[in-house]
Coordinates of C-alpha atoms and ligand atoms in Angstrom, one line a residue:
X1 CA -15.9 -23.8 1.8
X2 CA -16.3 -20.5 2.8
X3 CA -14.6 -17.8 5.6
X4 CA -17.1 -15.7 7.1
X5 CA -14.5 -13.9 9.3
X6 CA -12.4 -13.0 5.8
X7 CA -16.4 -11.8 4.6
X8 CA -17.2 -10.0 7.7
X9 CA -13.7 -7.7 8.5
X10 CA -13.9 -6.9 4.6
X11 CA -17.3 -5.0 4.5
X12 CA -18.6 -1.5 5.7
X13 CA -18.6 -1.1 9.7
X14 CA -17.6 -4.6 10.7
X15 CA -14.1 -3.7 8.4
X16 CA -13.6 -0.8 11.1
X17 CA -14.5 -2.5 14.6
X18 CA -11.7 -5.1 13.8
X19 CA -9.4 -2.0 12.7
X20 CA -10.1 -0.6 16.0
X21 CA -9.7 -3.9 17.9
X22 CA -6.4 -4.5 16.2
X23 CA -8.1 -8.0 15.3
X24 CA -6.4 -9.4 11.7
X25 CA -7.6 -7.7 8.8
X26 CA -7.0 -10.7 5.6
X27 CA -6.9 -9.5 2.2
X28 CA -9.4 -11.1 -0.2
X29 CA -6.9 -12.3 -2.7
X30 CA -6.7 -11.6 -6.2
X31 CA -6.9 -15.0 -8.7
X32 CA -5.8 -15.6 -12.5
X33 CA -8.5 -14.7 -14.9
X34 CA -7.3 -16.0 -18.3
X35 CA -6.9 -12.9 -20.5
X36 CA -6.1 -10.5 -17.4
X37 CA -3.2 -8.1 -17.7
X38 CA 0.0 -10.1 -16.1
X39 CA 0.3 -6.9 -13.5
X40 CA -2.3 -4.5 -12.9
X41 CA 0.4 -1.3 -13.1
X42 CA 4.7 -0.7 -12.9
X43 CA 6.9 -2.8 -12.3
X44 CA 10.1 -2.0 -10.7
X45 CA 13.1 -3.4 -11.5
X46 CA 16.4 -3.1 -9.1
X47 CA 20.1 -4.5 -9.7
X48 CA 22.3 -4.0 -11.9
X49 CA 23.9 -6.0 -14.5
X50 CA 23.6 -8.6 -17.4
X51 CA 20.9 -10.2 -15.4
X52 CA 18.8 -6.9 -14.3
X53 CA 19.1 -5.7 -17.8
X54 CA 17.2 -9.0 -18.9
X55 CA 14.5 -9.4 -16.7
X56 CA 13.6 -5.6 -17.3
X57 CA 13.7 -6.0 -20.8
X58 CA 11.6 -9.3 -20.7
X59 CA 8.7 -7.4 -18.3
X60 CA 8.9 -4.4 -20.7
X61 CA 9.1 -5.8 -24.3
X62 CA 8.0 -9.5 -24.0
X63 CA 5.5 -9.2 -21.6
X64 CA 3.9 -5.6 -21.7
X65 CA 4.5 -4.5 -17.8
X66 CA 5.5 -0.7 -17.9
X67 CA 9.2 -1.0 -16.3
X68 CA 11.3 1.2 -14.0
X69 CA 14.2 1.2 -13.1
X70 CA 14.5 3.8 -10.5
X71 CA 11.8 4.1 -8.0
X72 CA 9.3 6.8 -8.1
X73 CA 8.3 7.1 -4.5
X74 CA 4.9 8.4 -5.0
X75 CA 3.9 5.8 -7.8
X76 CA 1.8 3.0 -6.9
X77 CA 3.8 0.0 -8.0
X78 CA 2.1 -3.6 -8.7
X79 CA 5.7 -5.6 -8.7
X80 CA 9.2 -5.3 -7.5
X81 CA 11.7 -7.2 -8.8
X82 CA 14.7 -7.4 -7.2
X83 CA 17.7 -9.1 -9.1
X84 CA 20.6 -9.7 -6.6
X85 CA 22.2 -12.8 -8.9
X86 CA 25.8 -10.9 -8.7
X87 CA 26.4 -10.3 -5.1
X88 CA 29.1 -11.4 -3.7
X89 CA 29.4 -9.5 0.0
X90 CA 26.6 -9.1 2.1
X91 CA 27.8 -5.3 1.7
X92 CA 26.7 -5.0 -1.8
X93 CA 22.6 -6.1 -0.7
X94 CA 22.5 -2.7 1.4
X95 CA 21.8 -0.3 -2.1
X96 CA 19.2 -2.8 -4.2
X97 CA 16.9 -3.7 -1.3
X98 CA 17.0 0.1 0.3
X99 CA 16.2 1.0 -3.4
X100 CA 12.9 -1.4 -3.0
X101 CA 12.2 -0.7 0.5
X102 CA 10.9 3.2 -0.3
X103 CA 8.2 1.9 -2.7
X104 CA 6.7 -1.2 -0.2
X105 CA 4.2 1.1 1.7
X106 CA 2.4 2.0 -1.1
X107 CA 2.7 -1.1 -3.4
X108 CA -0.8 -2.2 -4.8
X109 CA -3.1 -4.2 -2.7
X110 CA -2.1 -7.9 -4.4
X111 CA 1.5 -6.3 -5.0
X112 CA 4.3 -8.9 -5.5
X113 CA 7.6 -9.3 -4.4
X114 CA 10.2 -11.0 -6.5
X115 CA 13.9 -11.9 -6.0
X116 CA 16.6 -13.3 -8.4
X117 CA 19.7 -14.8 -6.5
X118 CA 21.9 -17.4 -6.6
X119 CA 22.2 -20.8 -4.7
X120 CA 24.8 -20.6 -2.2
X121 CA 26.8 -23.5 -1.1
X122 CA 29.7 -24.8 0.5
X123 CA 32.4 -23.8 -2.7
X124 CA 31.4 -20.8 -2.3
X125 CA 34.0 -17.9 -1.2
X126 CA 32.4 -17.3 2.7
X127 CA 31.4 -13.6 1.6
X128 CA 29.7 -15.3 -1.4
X129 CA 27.4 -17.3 0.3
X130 CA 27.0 -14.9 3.1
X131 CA 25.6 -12.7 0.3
X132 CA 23.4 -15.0 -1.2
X133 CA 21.8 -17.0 1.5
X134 CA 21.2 -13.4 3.4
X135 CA 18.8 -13.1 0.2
X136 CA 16.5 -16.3 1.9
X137 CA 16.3 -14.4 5.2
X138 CA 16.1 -11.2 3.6
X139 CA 12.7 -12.8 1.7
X140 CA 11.4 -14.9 4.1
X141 CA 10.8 -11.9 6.4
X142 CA 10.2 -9.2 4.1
X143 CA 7.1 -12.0 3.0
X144 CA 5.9 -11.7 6.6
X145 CA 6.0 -7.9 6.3
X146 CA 3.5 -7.1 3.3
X147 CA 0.2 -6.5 3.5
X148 CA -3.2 -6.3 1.3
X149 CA -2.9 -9.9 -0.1
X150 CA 0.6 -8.9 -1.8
X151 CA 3.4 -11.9 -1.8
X152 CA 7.3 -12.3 -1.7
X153 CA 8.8 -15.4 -3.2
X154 CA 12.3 -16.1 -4.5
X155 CA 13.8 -17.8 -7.7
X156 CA 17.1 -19.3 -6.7
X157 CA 19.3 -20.1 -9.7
X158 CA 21.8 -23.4 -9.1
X159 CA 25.2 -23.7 -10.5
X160 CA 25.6 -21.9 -13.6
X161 CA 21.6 -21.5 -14.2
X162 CA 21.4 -18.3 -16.5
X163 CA 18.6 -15.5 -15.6
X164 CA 16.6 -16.8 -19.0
X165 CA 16.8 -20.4 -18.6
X166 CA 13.0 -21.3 -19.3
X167 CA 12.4 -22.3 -15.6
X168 CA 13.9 -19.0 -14.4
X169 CA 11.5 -17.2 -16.6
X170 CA 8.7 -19.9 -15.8
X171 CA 8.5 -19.1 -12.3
X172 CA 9.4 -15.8 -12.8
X173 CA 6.1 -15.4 -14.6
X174 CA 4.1 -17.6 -12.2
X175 CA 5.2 -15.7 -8.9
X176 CA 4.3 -12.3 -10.8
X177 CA 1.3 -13.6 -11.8
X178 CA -2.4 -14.2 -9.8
X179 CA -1.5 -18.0 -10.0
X180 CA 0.4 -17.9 -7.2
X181 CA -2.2 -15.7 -4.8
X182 CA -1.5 -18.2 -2.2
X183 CA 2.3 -18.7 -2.5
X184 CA 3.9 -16.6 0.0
X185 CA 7.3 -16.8 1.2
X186 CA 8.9 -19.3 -0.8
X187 CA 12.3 -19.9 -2.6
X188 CA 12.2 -22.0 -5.4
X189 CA 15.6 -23.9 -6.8
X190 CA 16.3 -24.0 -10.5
X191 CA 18.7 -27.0 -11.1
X192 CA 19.2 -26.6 -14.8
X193 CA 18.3 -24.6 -18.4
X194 CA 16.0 -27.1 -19.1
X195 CA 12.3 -27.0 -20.1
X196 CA 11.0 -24.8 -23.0
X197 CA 8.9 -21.7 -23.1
X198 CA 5.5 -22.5 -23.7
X199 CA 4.1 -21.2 -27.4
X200 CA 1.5 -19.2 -24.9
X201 CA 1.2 -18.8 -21.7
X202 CA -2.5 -18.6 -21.7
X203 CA -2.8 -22.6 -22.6
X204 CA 0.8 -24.2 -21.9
X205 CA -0.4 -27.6 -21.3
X206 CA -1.9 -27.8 -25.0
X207 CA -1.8 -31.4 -26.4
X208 CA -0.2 -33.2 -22.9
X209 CA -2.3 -35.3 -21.7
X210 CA -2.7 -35.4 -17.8
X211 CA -3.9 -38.1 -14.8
X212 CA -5.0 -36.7 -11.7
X213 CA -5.7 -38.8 -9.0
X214 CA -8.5 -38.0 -6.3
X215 CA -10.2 -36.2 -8.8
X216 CA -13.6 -36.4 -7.8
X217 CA -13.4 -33.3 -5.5
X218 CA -11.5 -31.1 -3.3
X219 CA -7.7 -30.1 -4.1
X220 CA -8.0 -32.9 -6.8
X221 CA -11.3 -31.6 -8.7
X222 CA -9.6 -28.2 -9.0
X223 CA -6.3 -29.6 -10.5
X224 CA -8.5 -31.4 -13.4
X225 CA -10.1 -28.1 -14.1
X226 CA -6.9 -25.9 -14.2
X227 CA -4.7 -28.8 -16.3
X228 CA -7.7 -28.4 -18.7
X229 CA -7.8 -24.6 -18.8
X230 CA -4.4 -25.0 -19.8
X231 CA -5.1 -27.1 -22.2
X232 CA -4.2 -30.7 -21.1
X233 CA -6.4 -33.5 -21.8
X234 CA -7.6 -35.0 -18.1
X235 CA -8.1 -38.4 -17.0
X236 CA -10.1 -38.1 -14.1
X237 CA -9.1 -40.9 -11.5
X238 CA -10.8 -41.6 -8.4
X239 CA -12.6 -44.4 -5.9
X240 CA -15.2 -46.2 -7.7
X241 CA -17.6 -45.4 -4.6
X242 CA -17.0 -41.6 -6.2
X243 CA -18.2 -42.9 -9.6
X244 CA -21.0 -40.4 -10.0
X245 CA -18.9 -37.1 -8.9
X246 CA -16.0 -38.3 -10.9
X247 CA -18.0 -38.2 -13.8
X248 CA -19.7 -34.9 -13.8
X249 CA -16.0 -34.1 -12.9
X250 CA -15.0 -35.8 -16.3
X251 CA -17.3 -34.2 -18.3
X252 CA -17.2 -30.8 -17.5
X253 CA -13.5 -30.4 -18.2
X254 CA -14.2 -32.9 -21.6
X255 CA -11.4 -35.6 -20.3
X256 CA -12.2 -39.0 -19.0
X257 CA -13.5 -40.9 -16.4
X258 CA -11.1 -44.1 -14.6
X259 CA -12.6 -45.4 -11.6
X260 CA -9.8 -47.2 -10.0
X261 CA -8.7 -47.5 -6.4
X262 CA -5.3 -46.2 -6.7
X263 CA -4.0 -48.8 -4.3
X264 CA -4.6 -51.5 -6.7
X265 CA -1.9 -53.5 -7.6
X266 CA -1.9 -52.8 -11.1
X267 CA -3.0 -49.8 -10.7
X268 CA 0.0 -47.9 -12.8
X269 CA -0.6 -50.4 -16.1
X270 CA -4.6 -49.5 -15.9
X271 CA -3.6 -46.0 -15.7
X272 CA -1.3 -46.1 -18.7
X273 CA -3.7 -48.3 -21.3
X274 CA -6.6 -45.9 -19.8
X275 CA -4.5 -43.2 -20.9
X276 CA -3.0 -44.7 -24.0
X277 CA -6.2 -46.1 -25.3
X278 CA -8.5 -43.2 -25.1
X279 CA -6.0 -40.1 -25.2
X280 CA -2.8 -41.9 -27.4
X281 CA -0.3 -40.9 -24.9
X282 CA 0.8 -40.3 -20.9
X283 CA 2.5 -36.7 -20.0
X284 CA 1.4 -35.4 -16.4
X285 CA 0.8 -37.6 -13.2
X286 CA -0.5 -36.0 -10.2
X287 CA -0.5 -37.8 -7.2
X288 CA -3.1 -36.2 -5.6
X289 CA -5.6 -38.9 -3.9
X290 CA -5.2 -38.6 -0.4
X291 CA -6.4 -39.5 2.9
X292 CA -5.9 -38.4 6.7
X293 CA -6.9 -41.2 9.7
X294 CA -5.7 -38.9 12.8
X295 CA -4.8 -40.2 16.1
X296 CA -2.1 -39.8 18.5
X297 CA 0.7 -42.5 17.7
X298 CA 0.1 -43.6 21.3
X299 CA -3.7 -44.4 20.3
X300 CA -2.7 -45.6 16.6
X301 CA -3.8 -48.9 15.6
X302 CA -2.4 -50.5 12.9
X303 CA -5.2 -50.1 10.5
X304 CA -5.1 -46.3 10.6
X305 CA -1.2 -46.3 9.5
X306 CA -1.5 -48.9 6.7
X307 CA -4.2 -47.4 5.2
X308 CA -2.7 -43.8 5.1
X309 CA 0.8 -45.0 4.3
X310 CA -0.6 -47.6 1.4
X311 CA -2.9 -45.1 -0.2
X312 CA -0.5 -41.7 0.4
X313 CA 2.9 -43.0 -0.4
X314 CA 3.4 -46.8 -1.2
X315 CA 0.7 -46.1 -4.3
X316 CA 2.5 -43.6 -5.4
X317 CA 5.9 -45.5 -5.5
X318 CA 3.8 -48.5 -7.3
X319 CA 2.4 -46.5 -9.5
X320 CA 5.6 -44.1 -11.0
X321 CA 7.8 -47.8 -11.2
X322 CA 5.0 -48.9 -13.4
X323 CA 5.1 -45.9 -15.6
X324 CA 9.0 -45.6 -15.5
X325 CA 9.4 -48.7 -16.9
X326 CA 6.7 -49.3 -19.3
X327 CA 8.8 -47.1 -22.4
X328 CA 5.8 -45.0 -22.6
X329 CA 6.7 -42.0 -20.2
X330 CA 9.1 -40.6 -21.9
X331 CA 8.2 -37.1 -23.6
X332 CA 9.3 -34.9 -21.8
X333 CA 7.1 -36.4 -18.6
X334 CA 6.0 -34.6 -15.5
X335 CA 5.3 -36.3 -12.0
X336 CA 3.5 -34.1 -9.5
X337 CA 3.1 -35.2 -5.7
X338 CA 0.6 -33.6 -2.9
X339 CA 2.6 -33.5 0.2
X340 CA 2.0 -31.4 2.9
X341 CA 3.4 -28.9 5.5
X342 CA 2.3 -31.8 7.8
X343 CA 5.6 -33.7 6.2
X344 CA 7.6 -30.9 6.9
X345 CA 7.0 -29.2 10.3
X346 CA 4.8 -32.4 11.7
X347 CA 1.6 -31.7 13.1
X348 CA 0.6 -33.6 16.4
X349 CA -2.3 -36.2 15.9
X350 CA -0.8 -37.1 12.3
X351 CA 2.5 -39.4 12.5
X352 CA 1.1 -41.7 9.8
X353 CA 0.1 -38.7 7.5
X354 CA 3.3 -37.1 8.0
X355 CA 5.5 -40.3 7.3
X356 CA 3.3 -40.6 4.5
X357 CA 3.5 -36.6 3.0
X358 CA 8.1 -37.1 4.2
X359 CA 8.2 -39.7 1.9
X360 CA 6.5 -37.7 -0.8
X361 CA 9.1 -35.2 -0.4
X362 CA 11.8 -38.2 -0.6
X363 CA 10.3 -39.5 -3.5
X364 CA 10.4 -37.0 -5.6
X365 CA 14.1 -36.1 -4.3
X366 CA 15.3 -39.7 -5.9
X367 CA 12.5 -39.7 -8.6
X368 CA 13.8 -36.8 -10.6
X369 CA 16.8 -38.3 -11.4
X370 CA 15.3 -41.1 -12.7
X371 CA 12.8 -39.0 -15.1
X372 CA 15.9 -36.4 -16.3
X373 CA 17.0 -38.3 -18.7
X374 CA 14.0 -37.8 -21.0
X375 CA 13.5 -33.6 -20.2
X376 CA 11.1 -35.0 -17.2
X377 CA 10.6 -33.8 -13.5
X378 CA 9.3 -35.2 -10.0
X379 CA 8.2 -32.7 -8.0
X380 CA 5.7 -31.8 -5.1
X381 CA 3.6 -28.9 -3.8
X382 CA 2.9 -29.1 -0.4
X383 CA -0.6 -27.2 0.5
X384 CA -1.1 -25.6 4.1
X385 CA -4.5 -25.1 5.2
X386 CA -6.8 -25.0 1.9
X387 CA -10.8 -24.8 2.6
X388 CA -11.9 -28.7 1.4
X389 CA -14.3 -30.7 3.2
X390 CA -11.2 -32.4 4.4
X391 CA -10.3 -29.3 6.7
X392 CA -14.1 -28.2 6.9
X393 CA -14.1 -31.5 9.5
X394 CA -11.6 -29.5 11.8
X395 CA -13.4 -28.4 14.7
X396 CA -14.7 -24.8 14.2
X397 CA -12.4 -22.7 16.8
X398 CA -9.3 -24.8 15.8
X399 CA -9.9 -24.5 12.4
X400 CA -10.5 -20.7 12.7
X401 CA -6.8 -20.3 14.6
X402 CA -5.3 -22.6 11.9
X403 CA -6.7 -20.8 9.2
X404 CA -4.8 -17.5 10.2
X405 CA -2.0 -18.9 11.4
X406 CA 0.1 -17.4 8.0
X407 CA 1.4 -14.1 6.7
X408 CA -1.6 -13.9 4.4
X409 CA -4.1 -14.8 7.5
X410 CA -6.8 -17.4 5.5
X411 CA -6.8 -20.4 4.7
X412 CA -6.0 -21.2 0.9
X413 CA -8.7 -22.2 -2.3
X414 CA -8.5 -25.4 -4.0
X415 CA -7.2 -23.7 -7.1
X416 CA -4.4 -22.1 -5.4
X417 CA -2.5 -25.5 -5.1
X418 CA -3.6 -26.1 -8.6
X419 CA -2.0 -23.4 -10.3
X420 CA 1.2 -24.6 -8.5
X421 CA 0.8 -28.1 -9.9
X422 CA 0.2 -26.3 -13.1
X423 CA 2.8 -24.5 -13.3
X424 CA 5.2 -27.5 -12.4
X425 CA 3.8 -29.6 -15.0
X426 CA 4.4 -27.1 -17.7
X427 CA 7.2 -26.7 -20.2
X428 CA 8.8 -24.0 -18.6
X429 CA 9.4 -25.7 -15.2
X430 CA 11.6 -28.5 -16.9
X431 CA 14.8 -27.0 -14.1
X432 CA 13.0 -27.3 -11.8
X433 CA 13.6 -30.8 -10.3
X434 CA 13.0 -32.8 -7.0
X435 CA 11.8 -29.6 -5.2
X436 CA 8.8 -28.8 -3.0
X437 CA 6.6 -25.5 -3.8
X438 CA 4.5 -25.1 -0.2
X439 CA 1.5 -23.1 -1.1
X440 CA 0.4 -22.1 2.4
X441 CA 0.5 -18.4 2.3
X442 CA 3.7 -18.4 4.3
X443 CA 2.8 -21.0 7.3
X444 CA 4.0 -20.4 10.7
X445 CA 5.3 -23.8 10.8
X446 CA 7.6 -25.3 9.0
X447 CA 10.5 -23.4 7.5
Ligands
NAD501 P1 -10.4 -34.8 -0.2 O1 -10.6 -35.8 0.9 O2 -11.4 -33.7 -0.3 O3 -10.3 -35.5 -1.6 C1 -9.5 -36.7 -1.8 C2 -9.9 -37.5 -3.0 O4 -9.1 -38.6 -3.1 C3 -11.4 -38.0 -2.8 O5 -12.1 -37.8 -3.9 C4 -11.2 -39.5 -2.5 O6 -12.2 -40.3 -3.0 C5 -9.9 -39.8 -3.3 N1 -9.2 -41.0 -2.9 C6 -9.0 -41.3 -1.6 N2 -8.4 -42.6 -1.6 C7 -8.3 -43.0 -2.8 C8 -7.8 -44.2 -3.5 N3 -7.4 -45.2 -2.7 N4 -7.9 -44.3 -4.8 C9 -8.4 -43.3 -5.6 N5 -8.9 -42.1 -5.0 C10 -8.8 -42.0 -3.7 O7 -9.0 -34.2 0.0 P2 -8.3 -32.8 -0.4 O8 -8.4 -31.9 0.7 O9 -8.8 -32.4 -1.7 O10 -6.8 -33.2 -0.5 C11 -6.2 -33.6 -1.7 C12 -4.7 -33.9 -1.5 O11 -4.1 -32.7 -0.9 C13 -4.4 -35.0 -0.5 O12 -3.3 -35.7 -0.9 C14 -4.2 -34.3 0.8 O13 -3.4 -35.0 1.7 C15 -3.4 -33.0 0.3 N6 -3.5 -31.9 1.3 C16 -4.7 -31.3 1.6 C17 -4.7 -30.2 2.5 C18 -5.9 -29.5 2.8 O14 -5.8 -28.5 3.6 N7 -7.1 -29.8 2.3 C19 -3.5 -29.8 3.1 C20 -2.3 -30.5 2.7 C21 -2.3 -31.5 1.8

């Protein structure tokens, strides 16, 4: 689905009448090519300490980024990384992030933004967690500040997470990378050291085998593709009525083809023997068949809430109590919902999608635990406004406010919530646990 207005201020003398009128300028954004450079030029690198020393020696020796530690003001930077794990007054924030601020205006179009802090809570020392959650703010409105497609996002490490715990690293990597061209403004929780680095980050998903659900287009399609790219072995699921889409969907990414209404009562065990049967094992769920039956919940009948709760959340539950209990998801497993930022900020028209994208986020909460025990997650990635023929039925002047209605001013790509999926099914994300990645290029709504 395409954005003529993104088209149009991005080329020759159209690019300079919106300039003039002050009219928003978005930033085509850069995607992952497999084989691309991580960063297109320097990194720098700010803090001091154990953990500062270790993330600049991880960008410079492990990964190949050309490192600095002090900024050069007239060098063109593609990253800043800004490790603030050992503050412990809102004092000590003034001399890392005035360090990063004098290299922001000329940071590389797609530039990113990266912090390192730590979780505060309530044991905290006062000045402690002053420090820390000042980092959330700090980010959150920095995020809103860049420009040229560039992103700020936030790793925050729980308890006593250490700065190379695989899922530090993990997302470290991720919200460096093109993968997350669409993830703006977010702070991501590591709860533990678990997970392992992958044996290459190129194909991290070699030899699990994945279900996505809803597969025969959209937000789905794009998930089978990038699981395979990564190396994962798809099973394609989707409405039988999709048969012939879910197919060519199938094929091209060489997985298989279940036609299966997910709502089905036995809908988990088909899944597993599907998956068993053909493919010898069950790693990766994702929960991503989904559907929207708007009204206001004055005008709802009761047809439009069953359906949307039975096929976006009570299928769902069905389905992971099948596969927790059969014995044979145990490997290190990885469940991924689609929620929304509907289920988070509410969105008028959509009670019965937003019940049904809250209880996604609740699920997951109280499905990690369950899945810990065997080195496996629950999460979800909530998408904001991603061109699919589900949003291209929003009517044209709404959809065209709604679409710029975040720092990066467009409306996401399929592949953008993708990556995120990706990345939480992978090895290195096994910390991260029970969280929700919104990839909405820093929505307005919500927080
Ligand atoms: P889509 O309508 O384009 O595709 C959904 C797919 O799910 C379809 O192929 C459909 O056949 C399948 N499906 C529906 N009911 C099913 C069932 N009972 N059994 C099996 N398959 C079923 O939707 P999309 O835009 O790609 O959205 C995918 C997911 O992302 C959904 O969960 C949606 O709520 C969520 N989401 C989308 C957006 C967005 O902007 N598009 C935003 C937030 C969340």
């Amino acid at each position: 689905m395409g954005d003529t207005y993104l088209n149009l201020v991005n080329s020759g003398v159209t690019a300079k009448i919106a300039k003039q009128l002050g009219l928003p300028q978005p930033a085509p954004l850069r995607r992952y090519r497999p084989g691309a450079p991580l960063l297109g030029g320097p990194a720098l690198v700010v803090g001091t300490g154990a953990d500062a020393d270790g993330v600049a020696a991880l960008l410079s020796r492990t990964w190949d980024v050309e490192v600095h530690r002090h900024a050069t003001p007239e060098l063109r930077y593609a990253a800043v990384v800004l490790v603030l794990t050992q503050v412990s007054h809102p004092d000590e924030l003034s001399a890392p992030v005035l360090a990063a601020a004098g290299v922001l205006r000329s940071l590389s179009r797609g530039g990113r933004v990266v912090t390192l802090s730590r979780e505060a809570t309530a044991d905290d020392a006062p000045a402690v967690a002053a420090a820390r959650q000042g980092v959330d703010g700090l980010l959150r409105s920095l995020a809103k500040e860049l420009r040229g497609g560039s992103t700020g996002n936030g790793i925050v490490m729980a308890g006593d997470v250490a700065a190379d715990a695989p899922s530090v690293v993990g997302a470290l990597r991720f919200f460096l990378s093109t993968r997350s061209a669409f993830v703006d403004g977010q702070l991501l929780t590591v709860s533990s050291g678990a997970g392992t680095l992958p044996e290459t980050w190129e194909r991290p998903l070699e030899g699990r085998v994945a279900v996505v659900t809803g597969a025969a287009r959209g937000i789905g399609e794009s998930i089978a593709d990038t699981l395979a790219r990564d190396g994962a072995t798809v099973v394609a699921v989707d409405m039988p009525s999709a048969g012939e889409q879910l197919t060519r969907v199938a094929n091209r990414v060489r997985g298989t083809a279940l036609q299966l209404d997910v709502t089905a009562d036995d809908a988990g065990t088909r899944i597993l023997e599907h998956a068993l049967a053909r493919h010898g094992r069950l790693d990766i769920v994702v929960h991503n068949a989904g559907i929207t039956r708007d009204k206001l919940l004055a005008n709802m009948s009761p047809d439009k809430w069953d359906s949307v709760l039975a096929v976006n959340i009570a299928a769902q539950l069905r389905i992971n109590e099948a596969l927790l209990t059969s014995g044979d998801f145990t490997d290190a497993p990885r469940i991924v919902s689609l929620a929304s930022t509907s289920g988070i900020a509410g969105n008028r028209g959509q009670t019965n999608y937003a019940a049904s994208k809250g209880g996604v986020i609740g699920m997951v909460r109280a499905t990690a635990p369950l899945l810990e025990a065997f080195g496996g997650t629950a999460n979800a990635v909530a998408p904001g406004f991603i061109e699919t023929e589900m949003t291209a039925r929003i009517p044209a002047v709404t959809r065209q406010v709604a679409r710029r209605l975040n720092s990066l001013q467009q409306g996401g790509q399929p592949v953008d919530v993708a990556e995120a999926v990706a990345f939480l099914a992978s090895p290195a994300a096994g910390g991260v646990v029970g969280r929700v990645l919104r990839v909405c290029g820093q929505n307005m709504v919500g927080q």
